[in-house]
PDB file of C-alpha atoms and ligand atoms in Angstrom:
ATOM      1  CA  UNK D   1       0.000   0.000   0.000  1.00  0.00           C
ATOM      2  CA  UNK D   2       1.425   3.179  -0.812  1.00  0.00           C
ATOM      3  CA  UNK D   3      -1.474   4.998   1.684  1.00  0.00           C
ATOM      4  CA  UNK D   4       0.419   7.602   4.387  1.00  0.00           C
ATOM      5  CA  UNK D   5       0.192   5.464   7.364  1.00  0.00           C
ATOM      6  CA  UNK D   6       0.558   5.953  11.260  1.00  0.00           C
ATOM      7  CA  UNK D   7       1.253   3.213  13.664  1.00  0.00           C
ATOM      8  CA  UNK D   8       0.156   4.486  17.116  1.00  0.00           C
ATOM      9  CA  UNK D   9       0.742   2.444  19.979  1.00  0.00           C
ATOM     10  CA  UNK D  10       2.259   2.059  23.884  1.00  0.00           C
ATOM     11  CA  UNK D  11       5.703   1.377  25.683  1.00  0.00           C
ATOM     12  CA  UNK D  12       7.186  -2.150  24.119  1.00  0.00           C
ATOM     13  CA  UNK D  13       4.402  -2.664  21.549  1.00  0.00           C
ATOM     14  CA  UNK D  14       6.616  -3.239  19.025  1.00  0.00           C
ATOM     15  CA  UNK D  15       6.891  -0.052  17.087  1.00  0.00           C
ATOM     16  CA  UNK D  16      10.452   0.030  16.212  1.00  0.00           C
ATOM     17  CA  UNK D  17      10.384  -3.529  15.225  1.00  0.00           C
ATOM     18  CA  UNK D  18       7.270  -2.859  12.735  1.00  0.00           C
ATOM     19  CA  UNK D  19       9.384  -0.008  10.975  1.00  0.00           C
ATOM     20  CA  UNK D  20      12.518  -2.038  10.865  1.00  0.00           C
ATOM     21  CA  UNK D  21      10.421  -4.787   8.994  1.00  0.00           C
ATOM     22  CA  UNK D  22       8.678  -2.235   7.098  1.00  0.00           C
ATOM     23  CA  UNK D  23      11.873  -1.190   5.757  1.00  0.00           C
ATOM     24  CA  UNK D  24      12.944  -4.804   4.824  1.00  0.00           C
ATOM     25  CA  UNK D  25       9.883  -5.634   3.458  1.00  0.00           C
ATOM     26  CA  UNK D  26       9.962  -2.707   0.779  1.00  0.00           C
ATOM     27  CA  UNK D  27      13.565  -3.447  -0.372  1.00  0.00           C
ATOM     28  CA  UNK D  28      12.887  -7.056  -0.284  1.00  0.00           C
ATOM     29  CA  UNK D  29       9.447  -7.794  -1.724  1.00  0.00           C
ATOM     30  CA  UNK D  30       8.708  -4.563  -3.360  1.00  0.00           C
ATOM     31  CA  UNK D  31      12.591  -3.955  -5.128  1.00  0.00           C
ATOM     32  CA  UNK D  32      12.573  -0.346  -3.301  1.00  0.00           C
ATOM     33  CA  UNK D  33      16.257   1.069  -3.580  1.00  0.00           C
ATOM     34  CA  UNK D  34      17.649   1.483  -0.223  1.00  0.00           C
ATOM     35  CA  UNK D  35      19.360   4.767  -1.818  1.00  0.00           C
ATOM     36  CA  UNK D  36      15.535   5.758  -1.949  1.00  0.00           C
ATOM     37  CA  UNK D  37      14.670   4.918   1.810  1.00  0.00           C
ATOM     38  CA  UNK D  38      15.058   7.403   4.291  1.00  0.00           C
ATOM     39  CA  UNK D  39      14.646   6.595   8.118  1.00  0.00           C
ATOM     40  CA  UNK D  40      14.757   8.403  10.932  1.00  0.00           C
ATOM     41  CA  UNK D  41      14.654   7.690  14.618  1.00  0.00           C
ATOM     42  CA  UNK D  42      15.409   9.718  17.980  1.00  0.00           C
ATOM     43  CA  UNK D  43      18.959   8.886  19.285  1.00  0.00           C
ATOM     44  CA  UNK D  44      22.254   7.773  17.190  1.00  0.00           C
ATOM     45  CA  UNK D  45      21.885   4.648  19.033  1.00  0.00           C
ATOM     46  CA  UNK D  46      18.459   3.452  17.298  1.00  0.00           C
ATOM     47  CA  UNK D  47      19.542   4.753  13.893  1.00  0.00           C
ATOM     48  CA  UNK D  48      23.220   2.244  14.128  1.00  0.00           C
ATOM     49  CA  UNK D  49      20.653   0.099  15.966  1.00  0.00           C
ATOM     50  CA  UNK D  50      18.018   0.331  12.948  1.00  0.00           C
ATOM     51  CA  UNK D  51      20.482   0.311  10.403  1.00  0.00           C
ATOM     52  CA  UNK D  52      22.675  -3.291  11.865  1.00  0.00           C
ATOM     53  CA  UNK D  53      18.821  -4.625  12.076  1.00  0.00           C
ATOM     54  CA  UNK D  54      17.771  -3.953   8.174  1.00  0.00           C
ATOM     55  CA  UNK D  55      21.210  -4.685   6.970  1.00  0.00           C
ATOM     56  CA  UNK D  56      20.495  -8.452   8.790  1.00  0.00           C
ATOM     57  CA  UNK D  57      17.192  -8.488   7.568  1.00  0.00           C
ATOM     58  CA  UNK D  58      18.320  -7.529   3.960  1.00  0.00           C
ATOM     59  CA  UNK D  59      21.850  -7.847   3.488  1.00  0.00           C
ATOM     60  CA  UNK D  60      24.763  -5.654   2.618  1.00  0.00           C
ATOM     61  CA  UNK D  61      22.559  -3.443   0.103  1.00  0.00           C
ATOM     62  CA  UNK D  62      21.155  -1.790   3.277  1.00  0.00           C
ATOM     63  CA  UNK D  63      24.508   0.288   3.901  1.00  0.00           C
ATOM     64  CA  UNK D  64      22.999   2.548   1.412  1.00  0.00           C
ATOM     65  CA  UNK D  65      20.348   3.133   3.509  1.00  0.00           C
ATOM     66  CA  UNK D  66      20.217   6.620   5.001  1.00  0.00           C
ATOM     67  CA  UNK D  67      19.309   5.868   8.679  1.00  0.00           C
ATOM     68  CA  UNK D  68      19.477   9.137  11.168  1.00  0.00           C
ATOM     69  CA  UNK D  69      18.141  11.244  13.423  1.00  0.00           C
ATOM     70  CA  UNK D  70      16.714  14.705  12.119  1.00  0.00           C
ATOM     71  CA  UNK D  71      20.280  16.161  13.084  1.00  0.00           C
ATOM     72  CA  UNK D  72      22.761  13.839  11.485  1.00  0.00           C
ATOM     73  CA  UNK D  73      20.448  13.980   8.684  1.00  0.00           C
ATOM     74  CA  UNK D  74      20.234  17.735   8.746  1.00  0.00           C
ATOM     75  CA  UNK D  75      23.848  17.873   8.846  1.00  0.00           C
ATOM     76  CA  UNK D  76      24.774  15.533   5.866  1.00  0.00           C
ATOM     77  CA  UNK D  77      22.325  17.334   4.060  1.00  0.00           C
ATOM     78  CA  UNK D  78      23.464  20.715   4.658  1.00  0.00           C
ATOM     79  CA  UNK D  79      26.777  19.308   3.534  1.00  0.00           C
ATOM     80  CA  UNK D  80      25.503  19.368   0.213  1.00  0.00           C
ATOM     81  CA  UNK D  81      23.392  22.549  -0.122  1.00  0.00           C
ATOM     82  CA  UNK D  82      24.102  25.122   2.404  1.00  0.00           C
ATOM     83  CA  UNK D  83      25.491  27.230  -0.295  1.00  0.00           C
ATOM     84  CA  UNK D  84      22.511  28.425  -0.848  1.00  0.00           C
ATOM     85  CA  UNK D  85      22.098  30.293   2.452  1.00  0.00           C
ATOM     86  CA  UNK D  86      25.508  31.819   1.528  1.00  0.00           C
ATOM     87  CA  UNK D  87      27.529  29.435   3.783  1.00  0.00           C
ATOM     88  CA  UNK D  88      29.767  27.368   2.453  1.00  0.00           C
ATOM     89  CA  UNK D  89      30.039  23.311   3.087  1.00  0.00           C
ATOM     90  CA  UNK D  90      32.964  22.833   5.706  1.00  0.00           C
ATOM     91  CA  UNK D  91      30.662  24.957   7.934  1.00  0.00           C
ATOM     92  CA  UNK D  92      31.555  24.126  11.519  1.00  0.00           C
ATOM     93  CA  UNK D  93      28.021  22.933  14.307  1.00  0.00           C
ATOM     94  CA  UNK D  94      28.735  24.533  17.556  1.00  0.00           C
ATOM     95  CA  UNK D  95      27.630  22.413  20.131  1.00  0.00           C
ATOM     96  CA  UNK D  96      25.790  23.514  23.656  1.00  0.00           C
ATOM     97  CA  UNK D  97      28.762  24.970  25.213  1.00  0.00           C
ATOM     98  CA  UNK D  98      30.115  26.800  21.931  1.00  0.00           C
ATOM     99  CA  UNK D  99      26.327  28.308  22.008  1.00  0.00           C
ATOM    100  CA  UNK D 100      26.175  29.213  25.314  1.00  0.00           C
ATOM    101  CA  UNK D 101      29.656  30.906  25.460  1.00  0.00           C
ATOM    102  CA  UNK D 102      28.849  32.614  22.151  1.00  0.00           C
ATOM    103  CA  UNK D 103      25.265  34.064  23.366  1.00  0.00           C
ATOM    104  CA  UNK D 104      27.511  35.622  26.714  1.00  0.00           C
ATOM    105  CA  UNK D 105      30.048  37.316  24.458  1.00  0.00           C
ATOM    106  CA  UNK D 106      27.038  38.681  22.379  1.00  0.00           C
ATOM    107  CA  UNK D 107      25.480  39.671  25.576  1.00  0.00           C
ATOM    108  CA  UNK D 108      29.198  41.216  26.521  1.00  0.00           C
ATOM    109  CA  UNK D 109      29.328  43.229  23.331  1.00  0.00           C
ATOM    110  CA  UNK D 110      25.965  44.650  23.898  1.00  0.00           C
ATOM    111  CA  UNK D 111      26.626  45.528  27.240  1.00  0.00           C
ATOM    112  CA  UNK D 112      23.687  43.452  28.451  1.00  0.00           C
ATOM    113  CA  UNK D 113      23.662  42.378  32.118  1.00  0.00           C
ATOM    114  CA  UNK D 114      24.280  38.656  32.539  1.00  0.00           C
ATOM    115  CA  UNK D 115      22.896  38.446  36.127  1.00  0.00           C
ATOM    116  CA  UNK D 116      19.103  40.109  34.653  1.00  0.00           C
ATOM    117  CA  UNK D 117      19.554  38.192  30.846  1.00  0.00           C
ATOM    118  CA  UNK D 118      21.182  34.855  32.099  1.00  0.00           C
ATOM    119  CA  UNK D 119      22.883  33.330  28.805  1.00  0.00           C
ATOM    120  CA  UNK D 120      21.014  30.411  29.060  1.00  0.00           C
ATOM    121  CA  UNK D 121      17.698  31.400  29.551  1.00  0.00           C
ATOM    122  CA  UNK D 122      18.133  33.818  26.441  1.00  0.00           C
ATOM    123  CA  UNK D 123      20.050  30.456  24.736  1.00  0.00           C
ATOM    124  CA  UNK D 124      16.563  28.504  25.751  1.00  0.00           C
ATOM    125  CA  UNK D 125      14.124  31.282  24.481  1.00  0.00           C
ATOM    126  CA  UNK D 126      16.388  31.484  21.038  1.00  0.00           C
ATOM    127  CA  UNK D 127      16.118  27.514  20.760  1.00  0.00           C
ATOM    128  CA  UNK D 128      12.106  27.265  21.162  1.00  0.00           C
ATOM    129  CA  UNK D 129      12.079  29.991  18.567  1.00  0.00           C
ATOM    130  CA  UNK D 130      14.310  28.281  16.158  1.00  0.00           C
ATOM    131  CA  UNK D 131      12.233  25.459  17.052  1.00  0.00           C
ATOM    132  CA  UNK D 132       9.092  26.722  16.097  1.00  0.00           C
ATOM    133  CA  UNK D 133      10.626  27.999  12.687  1.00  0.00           C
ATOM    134  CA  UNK D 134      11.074  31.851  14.119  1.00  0.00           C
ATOM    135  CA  UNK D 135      13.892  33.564  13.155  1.00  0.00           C
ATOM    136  CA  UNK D 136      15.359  36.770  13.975  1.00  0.00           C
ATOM    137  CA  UNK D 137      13.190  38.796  12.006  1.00  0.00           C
ATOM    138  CA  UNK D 138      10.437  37.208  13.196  1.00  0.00           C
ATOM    139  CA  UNK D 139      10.901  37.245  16.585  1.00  0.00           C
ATOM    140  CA  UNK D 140      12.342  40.786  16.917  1.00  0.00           C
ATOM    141  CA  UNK D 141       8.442  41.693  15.065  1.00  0.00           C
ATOM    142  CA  UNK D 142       6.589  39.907  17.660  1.00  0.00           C
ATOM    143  CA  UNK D 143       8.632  40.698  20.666  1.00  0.00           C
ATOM    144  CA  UNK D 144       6.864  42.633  22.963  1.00  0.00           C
ATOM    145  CA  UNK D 145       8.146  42.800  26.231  1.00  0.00           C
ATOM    146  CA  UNK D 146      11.434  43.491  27.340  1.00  0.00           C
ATOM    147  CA  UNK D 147      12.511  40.237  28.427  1.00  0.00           C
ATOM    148  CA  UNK D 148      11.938  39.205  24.574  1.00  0.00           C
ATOM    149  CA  UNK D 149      13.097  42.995  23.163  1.00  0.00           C
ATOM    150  CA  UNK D 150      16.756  42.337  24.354  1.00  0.00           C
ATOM    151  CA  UNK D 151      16.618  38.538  23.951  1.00  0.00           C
ATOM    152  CA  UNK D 152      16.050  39.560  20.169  1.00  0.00           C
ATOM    153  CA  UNK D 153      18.739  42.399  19.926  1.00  0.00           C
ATOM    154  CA  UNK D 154      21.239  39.449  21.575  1.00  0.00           C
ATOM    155  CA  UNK D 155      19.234  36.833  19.112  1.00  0.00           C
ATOM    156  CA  UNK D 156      20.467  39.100  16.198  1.00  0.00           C
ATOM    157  CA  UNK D 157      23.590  39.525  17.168  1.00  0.00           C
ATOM    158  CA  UNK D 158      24.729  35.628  17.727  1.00  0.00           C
ATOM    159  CA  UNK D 159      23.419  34.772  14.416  1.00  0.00           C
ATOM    160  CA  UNK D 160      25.382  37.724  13.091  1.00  0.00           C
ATOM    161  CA  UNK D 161      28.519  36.224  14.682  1.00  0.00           C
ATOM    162  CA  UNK D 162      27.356  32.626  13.688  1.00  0.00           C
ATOM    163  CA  UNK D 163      27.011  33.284   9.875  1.00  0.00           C
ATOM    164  CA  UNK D 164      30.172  35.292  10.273  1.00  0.00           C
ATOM    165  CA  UNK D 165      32.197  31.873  11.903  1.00  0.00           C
ATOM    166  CA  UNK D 166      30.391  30.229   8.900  1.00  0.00           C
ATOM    167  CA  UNK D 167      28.809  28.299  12.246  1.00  0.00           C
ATOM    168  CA  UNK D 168      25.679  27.036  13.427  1.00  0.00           C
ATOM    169  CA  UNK D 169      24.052  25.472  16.148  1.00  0.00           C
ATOM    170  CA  UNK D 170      21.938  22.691  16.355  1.00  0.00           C
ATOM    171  CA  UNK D 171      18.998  24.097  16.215  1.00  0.00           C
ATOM    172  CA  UNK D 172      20.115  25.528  12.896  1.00  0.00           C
ATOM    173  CA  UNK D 173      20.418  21.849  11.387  1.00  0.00           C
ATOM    174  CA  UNK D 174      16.527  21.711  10.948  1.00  0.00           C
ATOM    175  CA  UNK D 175      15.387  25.515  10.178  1.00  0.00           C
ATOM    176  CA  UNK D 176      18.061  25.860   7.913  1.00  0.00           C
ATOM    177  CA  UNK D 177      16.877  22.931   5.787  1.00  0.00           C
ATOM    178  CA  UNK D 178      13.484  23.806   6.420  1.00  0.00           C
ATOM    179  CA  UNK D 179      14.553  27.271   4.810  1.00  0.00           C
ATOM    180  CA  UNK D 180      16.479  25.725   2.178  1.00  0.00           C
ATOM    181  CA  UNK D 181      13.617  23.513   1.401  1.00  0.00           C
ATOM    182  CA  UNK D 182      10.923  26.085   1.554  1.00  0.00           C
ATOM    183  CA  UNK D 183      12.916  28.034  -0.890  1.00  0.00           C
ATOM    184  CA  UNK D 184      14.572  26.004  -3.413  1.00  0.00           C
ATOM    185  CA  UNK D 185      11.779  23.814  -5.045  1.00  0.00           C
ATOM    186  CA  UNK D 186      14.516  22.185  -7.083  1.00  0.00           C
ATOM    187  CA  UNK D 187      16.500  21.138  -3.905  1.00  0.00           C
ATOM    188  CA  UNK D 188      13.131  20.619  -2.655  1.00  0.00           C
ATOM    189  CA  UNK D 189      12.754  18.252  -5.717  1.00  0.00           C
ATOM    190  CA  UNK D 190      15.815  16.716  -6.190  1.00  0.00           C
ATOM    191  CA  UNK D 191      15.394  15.267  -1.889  1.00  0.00           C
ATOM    192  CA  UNK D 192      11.746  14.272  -2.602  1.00  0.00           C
ATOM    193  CA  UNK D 193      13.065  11.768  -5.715  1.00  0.00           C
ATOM    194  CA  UNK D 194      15.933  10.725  -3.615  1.00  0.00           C
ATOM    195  CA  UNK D 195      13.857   9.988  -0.455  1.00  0.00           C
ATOM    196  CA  UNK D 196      10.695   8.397  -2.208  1.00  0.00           C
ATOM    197  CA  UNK D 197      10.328   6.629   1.384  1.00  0.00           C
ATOM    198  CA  UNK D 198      10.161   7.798   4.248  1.00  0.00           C
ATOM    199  CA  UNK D 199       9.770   6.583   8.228  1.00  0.00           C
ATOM    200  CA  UNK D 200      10.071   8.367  11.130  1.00  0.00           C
ATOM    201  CA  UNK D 201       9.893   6.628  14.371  1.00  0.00           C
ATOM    202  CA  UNK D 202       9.306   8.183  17.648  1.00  0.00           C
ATOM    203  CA  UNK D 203       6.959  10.828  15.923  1.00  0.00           C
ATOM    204  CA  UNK D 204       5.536  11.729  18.882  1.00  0.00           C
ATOM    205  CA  UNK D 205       8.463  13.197  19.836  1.00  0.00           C
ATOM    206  CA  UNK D 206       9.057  15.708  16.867  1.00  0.00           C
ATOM    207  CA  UNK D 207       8.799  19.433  17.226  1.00  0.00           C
ATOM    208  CA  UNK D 208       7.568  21.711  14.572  1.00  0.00           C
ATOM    209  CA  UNK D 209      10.638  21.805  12.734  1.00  0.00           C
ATOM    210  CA  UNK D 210      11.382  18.789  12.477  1.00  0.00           C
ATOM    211  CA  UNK D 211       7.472  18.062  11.068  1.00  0.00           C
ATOM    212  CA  UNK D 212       8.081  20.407   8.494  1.00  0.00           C
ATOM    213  CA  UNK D 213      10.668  18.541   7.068  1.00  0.00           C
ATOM    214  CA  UNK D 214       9.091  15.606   7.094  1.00  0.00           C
ATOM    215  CA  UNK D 215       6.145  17.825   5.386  1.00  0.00           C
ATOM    216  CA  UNK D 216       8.368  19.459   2.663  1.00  0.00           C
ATOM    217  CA  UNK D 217       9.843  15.772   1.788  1.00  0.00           C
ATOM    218  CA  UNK D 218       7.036  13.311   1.605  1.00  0.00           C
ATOM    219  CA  UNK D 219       4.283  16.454   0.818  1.00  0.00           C
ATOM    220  CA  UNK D 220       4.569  14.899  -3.443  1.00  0.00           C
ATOM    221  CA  UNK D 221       5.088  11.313  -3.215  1.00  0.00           C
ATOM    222  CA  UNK D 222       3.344  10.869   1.021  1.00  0.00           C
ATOM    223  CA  UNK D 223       5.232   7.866   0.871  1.00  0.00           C
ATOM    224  CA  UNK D 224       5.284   8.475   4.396  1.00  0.00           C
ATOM    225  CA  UNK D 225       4.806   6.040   7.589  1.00  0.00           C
ATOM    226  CA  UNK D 226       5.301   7.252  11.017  1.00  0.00           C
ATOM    227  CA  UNK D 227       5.051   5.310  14.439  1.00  0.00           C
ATOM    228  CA  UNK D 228       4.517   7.053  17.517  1.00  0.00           C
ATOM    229  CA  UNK D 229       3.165   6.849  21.710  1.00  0.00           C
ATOM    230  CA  UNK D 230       0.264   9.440  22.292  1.00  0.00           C
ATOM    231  CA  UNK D 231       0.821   8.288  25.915  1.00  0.00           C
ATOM    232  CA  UNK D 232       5.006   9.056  25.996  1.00  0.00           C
ATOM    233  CA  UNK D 233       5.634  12.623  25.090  1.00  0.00           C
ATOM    234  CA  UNK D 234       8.401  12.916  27.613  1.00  0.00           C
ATOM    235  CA  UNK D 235      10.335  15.680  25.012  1.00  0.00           C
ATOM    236  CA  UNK D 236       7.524  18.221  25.522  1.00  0.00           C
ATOM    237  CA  UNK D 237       9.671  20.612  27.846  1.00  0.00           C
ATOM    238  CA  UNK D 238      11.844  20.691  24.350  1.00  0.00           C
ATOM    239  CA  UNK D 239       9.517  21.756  21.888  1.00  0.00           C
ATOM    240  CA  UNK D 240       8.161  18.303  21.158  1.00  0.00           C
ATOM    241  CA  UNK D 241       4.586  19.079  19.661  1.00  0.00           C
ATOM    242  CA  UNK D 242       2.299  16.556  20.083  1.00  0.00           C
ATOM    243  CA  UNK D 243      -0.045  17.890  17.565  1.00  0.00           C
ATOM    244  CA  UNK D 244       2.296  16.597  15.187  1.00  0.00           C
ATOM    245  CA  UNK D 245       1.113  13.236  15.688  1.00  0.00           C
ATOM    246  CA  UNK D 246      -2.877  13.965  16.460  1.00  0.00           C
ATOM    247  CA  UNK D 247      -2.927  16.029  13.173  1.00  0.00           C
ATOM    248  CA  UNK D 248      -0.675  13.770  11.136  1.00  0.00           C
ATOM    249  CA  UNK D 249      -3.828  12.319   9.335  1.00  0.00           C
ATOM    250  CA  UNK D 250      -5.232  15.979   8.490  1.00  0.00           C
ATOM    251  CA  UNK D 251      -2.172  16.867   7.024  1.00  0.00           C
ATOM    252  CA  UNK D 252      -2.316  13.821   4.428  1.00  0.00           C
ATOM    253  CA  UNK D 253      -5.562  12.584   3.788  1.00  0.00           C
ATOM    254  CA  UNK D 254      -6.288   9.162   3.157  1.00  0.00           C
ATOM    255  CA  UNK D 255      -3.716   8.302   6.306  1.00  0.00           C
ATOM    256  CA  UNK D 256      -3.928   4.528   7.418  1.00  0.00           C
ATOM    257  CA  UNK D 257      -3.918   4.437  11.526  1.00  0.00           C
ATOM    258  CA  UNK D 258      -2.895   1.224  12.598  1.00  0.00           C
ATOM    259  CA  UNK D 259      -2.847   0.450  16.380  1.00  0.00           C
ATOM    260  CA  UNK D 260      -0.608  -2.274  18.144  1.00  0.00           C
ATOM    261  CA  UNK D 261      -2.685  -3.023  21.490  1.00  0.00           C
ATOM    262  CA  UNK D 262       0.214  -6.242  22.762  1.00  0.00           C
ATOM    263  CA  UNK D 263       3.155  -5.716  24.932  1.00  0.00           C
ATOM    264  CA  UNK D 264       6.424  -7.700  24.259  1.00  0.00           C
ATOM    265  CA  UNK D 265       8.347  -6.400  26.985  1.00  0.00           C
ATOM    266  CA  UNK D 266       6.785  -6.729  30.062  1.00  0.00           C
TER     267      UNK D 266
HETATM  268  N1  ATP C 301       5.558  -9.249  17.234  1.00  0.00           N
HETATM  269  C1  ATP C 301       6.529  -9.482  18.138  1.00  0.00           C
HETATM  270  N2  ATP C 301       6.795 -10.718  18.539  1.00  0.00           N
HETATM  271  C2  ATP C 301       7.771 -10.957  19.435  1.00  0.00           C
HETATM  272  N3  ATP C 301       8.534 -10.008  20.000  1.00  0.00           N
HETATM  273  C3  ATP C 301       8.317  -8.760  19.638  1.00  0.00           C
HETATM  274  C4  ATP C 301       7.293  -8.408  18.694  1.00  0.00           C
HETATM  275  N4  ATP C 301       7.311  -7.057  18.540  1.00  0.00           N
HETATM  276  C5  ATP C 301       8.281  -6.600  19.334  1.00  0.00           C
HETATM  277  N5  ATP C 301       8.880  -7.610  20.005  1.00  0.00           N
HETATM  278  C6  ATP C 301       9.990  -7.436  20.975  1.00  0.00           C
HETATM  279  O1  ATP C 301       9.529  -6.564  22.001  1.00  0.00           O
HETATM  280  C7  ATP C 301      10.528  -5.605  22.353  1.00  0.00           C
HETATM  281  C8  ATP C 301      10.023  -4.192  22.108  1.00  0.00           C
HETATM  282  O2  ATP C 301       9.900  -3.945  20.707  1.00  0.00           O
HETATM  283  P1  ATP C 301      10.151  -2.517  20.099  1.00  0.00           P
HETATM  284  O3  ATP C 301      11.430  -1.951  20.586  1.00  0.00           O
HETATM  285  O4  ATP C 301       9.957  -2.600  18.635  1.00  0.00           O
HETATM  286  O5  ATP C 301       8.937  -1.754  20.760  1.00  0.00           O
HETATM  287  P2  ATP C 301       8.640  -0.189  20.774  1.00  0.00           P
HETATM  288  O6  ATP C 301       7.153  -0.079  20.720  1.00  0.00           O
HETATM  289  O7  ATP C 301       9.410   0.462  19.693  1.00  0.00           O
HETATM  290  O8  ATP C 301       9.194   0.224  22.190  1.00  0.00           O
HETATM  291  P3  ATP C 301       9.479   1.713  22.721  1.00  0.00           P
HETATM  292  O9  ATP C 301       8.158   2.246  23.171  1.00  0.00           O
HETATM  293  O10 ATP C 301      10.442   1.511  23.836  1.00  0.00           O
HETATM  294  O11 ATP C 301      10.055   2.484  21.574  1.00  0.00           O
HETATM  295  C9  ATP C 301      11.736  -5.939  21.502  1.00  0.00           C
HETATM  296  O12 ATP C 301      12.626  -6.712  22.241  1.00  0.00           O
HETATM  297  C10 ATP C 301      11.162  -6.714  20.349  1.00  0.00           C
HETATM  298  O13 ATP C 301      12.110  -7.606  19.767  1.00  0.00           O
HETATM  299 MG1   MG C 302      10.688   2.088  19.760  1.00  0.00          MG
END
């Protein structure tokens, strides 16, 4: 069936294990290119975890699988393409700490006190923004009190210094493709032929960033199955939007819901 679907189910149901097969099944029976299959799951672990399962499931033609999370897949893609933001390809990803020390230098330069603007609460506001597809521009329009006036002057500022460093942070990985995507139809193109598959496990768990992607790539072919918890959205203090998953099937139509009610573990 080549219907969107979403597998919705509990704790040790067996959701992993139905994409894994999933993925086995389409190379296997239906001749899908692993070159065409993208997956994604939540930690490195699960994608080397994923990837060692197919590759026993299917053999050696599964190394050409791309198996992520959104980051590392953000990254390798932004290898490619993030010329066209005007960066060039051996960009550099600054990690929490390079972030953090970054936003107190901006704050430094600005003469912003530390003790009333602590770097990592403005760090937090500027990664929910980023998160929710807000950049500067954006958020310096809809600031309105002072908290969020300053935190958008320092906002500014560090992505000033980032482009500058021809650096980004992680929260960069995803609204920088999202940007590319959104504005590049033939990048936008050339990623929905490649990836003519796509699976996302722990769905529940995306935020709205990381949606859109999945949007932008499947939106042609909605090749597209996702598993998720409704019960486990443990990432919500990080953005997570659980919408994602409750409006998955009014964002394709025709969306097969298939619940697993067993649990294996216990
Ligand atoms: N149909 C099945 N028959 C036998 N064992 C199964 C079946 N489905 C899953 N299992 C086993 O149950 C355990 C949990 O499976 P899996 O990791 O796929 O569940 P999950 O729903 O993804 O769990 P989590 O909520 O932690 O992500 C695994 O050890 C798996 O091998
Ligand atoms: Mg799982």
């Amino acid at each position: 069936t080549e219907k969107p679907l979403l597998v919705i189910a509990g704790a040790g149901s067996g959701k992993t294990r139905v994409l894994t097969y999933r993925i086995a099944y389409l190379i296997k029976s239906r001749g899908v290119d692993p070159f065409n299959i993208l997956a994604i799951t939540f930690t490195n672990k699960a994608a080397r975890e994923m990837k060692r399962r197919v590759i026993e499931l299917v053999g050696r033609i599964g190394e050409y699988m791309w198996v992520s999370t959104f980051h590392s897949f953000c990254a390798r893609l932004l290898r490619y393409e993030i010329n066209h933001l005007g960066m060039s390809r051996n960009y550099v990803i600054y990690d929490a700490d390079d972030a953090l020390s970054l936003v107190s230098n901006v704050e430094k330069e600005l003469d912003i006190d530390i003790k009333r603007f602590p770097p990592r609460a403005v760090m937090s506001v500027i990664s929910d923004a980023k998160n929710k597809l807000i950049d500067y521009e954006a958020f310096s329009k809809k600031a309105v009190d002072y908290f969020e006036k300053i935190a958008a002057k320092i906002y500014g500022l560090y992505q000033e210094k980032l482009f500058k460093a021809n650096a980004l942070d992680f929260d960069d990985l995803l609204m920088f493709v999202v940007d590319i995507l959104h504005l590049f139809p033939e990048v936008r193109k050339k990623y929905q032929e490649k990836f003519k598959y796509i699976l996302v496990d722990e769905f529940q768990d995306t935020n709205i960033a990381q949606n859109e992607i999945v949007l932008l790539l499947s939106e042609e072919h909605k090749r597209i199955c996702v598993v998720g918890d409704e019960d486990q959205n443990i990432y919500s203090w990080r953005g997570a939007e659980i919408k994602n998953i409750i409006n998955f099937d009014k964002q394709f139509d025709d969306t097969v819901v298939i619940k697993l009610e067993q649990n294996y573990r216990s």
